[in-house]
Short mmCIF file of C-alpha atoms in Angstrom, two decimals:
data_model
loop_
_atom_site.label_atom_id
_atom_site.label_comp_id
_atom_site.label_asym_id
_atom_site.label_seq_id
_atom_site.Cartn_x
_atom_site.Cartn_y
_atom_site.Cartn_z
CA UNK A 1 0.00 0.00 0.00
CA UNK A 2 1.66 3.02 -1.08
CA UNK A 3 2.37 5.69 2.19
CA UNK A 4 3.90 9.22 3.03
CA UNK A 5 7.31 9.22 3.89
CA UNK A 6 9.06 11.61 6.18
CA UNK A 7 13.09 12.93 6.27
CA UNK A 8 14.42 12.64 8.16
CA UNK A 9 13.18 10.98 10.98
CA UNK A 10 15.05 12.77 13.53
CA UNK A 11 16.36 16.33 13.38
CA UNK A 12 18.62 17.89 15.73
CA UNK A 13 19.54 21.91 15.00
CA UNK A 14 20.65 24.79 17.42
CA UNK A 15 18.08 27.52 18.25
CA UNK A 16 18.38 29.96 15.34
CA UNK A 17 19.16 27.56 12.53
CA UNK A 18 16.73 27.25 9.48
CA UNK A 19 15.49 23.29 9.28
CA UNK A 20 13.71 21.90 5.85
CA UNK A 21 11.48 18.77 6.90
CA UNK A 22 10.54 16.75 3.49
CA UNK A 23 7.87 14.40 2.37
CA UNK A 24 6.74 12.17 -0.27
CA UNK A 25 3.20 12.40 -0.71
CA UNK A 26 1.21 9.63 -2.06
CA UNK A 27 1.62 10.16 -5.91
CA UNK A 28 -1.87 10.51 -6.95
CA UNK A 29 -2.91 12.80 -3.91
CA UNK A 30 -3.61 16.47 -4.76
CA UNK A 31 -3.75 17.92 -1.13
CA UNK A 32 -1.05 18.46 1.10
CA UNK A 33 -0.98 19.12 4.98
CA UNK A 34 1.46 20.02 7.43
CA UNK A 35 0.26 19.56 11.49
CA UNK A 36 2.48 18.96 14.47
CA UNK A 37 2.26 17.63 18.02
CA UNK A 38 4.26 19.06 20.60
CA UNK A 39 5.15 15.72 22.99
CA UNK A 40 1.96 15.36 25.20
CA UNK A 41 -0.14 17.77 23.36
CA UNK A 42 -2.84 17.71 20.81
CA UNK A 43 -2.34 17.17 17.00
CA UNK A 44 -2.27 20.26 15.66
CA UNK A 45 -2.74 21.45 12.02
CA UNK A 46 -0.17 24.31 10.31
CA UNK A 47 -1.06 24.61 6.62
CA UNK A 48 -2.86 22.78 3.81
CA UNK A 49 -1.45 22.61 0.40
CA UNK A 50 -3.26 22.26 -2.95
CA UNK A 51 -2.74 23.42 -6.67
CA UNK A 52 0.38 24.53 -5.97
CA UNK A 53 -0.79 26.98 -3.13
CA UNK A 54 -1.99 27.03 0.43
CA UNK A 55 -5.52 26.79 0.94
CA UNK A 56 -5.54 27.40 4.25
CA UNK A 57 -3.09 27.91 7.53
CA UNK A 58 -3.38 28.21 11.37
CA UNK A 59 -2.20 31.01 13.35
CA UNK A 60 0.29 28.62 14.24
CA UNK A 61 1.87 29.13 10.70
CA UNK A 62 3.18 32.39 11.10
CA UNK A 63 5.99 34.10 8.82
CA UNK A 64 8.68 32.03 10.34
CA UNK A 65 7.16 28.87 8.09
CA UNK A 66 7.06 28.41 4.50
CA UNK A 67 5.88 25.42 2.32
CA UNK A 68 7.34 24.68 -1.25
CA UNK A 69 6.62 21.66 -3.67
CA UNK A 70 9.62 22.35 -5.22
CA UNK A 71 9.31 19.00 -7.96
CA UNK A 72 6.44 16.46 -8.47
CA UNK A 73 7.09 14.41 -5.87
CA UNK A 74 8.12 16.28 -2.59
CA UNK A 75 6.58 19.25 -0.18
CA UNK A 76 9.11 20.58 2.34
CA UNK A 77 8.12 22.70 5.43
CA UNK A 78 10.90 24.98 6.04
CA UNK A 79 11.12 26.20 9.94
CA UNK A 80 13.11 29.79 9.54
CA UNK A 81 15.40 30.93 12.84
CA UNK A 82 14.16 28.06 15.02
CA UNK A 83 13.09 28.47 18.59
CA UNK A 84 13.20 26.00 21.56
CA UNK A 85 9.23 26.04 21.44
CA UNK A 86 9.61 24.67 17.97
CA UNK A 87 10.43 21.32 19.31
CA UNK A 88 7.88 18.77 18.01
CA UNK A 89 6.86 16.22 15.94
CA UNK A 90 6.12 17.25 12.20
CA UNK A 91 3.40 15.23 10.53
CA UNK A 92 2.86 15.77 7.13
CA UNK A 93 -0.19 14.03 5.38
CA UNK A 94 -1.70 13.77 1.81
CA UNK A 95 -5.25 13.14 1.01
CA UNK A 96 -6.88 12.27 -2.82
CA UNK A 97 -9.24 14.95 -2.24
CA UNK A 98 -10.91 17.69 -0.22
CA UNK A 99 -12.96 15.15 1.72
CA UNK A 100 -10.76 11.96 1.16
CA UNK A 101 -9.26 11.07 4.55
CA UNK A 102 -5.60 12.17 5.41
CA UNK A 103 -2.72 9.55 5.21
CA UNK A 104 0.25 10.29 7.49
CA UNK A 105 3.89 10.49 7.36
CA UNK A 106 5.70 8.63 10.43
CA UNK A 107 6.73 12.00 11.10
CA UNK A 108 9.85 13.94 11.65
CA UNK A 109 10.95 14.55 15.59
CA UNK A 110 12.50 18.39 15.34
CA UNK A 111 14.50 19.03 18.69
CA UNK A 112 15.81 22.46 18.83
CA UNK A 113 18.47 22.96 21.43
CA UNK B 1 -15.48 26.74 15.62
CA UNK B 2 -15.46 22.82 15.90
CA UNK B 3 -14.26 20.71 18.24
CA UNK B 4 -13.59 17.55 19.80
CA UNK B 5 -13.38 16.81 23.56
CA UNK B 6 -11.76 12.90 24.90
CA UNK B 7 -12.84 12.92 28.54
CA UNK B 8 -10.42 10.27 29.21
CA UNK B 9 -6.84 10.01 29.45
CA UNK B 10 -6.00 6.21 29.90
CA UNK B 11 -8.44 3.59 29.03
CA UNK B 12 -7.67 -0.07 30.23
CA UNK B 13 -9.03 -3.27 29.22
CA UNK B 14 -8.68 -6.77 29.76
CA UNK B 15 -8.19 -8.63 26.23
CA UNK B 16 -11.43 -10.09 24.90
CA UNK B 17 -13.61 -7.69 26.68
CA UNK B 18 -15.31 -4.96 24.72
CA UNK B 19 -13.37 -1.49 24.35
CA UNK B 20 -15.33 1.75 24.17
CA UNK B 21 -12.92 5.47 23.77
CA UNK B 22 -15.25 8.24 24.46
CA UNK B 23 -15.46 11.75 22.05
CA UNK B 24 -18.21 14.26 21.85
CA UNK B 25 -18.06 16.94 19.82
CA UNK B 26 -18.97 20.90 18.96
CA UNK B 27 -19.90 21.77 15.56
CA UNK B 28 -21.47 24.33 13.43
CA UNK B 29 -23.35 22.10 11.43
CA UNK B 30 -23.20 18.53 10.26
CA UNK B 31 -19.78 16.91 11.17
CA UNK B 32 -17.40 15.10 9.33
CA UNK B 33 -15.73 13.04 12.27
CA UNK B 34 -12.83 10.68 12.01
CA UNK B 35 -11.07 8.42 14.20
CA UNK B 36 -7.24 7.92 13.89
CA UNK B 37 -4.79 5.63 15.88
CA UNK B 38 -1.06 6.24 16.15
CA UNK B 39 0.93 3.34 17.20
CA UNK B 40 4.25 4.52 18.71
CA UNK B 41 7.03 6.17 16.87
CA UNK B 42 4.43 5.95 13.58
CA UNK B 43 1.79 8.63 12.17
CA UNK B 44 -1.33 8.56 12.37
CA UNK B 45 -3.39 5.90 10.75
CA UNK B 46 -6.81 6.67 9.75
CA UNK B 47 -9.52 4.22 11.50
CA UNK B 48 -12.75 5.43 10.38
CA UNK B 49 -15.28 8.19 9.49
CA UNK B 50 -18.84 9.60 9.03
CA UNK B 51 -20.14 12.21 7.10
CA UNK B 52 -23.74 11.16 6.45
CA UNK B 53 -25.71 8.26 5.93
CA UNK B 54 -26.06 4.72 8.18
CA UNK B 55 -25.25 6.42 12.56
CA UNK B 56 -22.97 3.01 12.61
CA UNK B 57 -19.90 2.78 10.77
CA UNK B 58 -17.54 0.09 10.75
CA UNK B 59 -14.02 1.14 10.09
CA UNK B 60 -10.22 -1.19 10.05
CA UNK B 61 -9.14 -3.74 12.36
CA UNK B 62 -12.73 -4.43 13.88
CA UNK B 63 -13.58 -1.17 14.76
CA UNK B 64 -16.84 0.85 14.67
CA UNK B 65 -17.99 3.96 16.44
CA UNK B 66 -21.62 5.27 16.41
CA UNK B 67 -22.72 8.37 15.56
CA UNK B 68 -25.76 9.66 18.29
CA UNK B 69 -26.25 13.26 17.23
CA UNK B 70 -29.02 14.02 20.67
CA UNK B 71 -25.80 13.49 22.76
CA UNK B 72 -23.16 14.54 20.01
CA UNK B 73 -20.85 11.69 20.30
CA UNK B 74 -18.90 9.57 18.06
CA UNK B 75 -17.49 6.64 20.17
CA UNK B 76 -15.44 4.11 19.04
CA UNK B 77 -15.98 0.90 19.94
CA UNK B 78 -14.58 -2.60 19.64
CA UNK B 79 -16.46 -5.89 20.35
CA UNK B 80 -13.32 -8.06 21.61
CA UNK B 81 -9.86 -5.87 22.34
CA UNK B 82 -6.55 -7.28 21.56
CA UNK B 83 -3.45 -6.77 23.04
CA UNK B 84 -1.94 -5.14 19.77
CA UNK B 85 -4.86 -2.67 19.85
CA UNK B 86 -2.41 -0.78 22.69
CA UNK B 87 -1.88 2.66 20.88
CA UNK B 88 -2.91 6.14 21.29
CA UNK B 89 -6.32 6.99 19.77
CA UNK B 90 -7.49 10.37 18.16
CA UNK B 91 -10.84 11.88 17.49
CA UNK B 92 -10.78 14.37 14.93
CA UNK B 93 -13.54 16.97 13.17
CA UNK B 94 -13.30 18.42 9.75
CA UNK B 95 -13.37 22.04 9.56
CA UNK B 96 -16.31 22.88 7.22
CA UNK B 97 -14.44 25.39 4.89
CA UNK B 98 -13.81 22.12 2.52
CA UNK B 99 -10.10 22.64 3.12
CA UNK B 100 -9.89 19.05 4.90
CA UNK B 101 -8.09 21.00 7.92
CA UNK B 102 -8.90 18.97 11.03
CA UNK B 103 -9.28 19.23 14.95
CA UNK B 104 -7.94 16.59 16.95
CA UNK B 105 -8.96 15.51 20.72
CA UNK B 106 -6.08 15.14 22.64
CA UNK B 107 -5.99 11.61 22.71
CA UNK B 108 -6.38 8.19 24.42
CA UNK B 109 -3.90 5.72 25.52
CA UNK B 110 -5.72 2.73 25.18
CA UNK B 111 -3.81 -0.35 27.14
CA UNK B 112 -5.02 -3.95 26.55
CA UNK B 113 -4.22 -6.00 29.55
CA UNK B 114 -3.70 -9.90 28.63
#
């Protein structure tokens, strides 16, 4: 069964430091979702991603994010001058459309030291 | 704005008996509501949803939840647990902006005793 993957699986970076997270969406989903879940906290959703634009972002996703599909086959969240706060795990999901349900990434773990 | 509430934190059960994780939920309008288990170290892996039609739907692995709009739940339920039904389970609701964006509960461990 074809799935999201996530690189890399563990990121370590100093507080400051600009991080790209990548995924592999499914190849014949159209939408594309960032969320994250700080550890012991809810699942909570960043951006969503379709047509080559975002539909729609929390207040979460403020200027210090950015999404790009920069090919056919990968969407990066890039996390600009991380803080310690930023420390998470970053889920990114696909879905075939609008109402399809989301299929996850095993995630990225982003420690920021 | 929607919502999703998971009263519980831990649920335990003994393996064989039934397994019930609670989630009620605040919506403008008719919800979409999913339910999505994460195993540890893995995403989340959608279970199940409902968005109209039959209150009872049956979803992977032998699961079902029941939609009761007078007391605006969506439980999940399974008739016999198993011990590798131990994960973390996640109610979510679907914004209704048609952007897919959803609201998660925060969560319950679920631990199946043998």
């Amino acid at each position: 069964e074809p799935e999201v993957t996530q690189t890399p699986s563990h990121q370590v970076t100093q507080m400051g430091q600009e991080v790209i997270l990548r995924c592999v969406p499914i190849s014949n989903h159209l939408y594309f979702y960032w969320y994250r879940q700080i550890l012991g906290q809810k699942v909570e959703f960043l951006v969503s991603f379709y047509n080559n634009e975002i539909s729609e972002k929390s207040e979460i996703f403020d200027d210090q994010f950015s999404v790009e599909r920069p090919d056919g086959s990968n969407f990066t969240l890039k996390i600009r001058s991380t803080k310690l706060e930023d420390s998470a795990m970053y889920f990114c999901a696909s879905s075939e459309g609008s109402n399809s349900p989301l299929h996850f990434g095993n995630g990225t773990r982003l420690t920021v030291t | 704005a929607q919502s999703v509430a998971q009263p519980e934190d831990q649920v335990n059960v003994a393996e064989g008996n039934p397994l019930t994780v609670k989630c009620t939920y605040s919506v403008s309008g008719n919800p979409y509501l999913f339910w999505y288990v994460q195993y540890p170290n893995r995403g989340l892996q959608f279970l199940l949803k409902y968005i109209t039609g039959d209150n009872l739907v049956k979803g992977s692995y032998g699961f079902e939840a029941e939609f009761n709009k007078s007391q605006t739940s969506f439980h999940l339920k399974k008739p016999s647990a198993l011990v590798s039904d131990s994960a973390l389970y996640f109610c979510a609701v679907r914004f209704l902006n048609g952007n897919n964006r959803l609201a998660f509960g925060k969560g319950n461990q679920v631990v199946v005793i043998p």
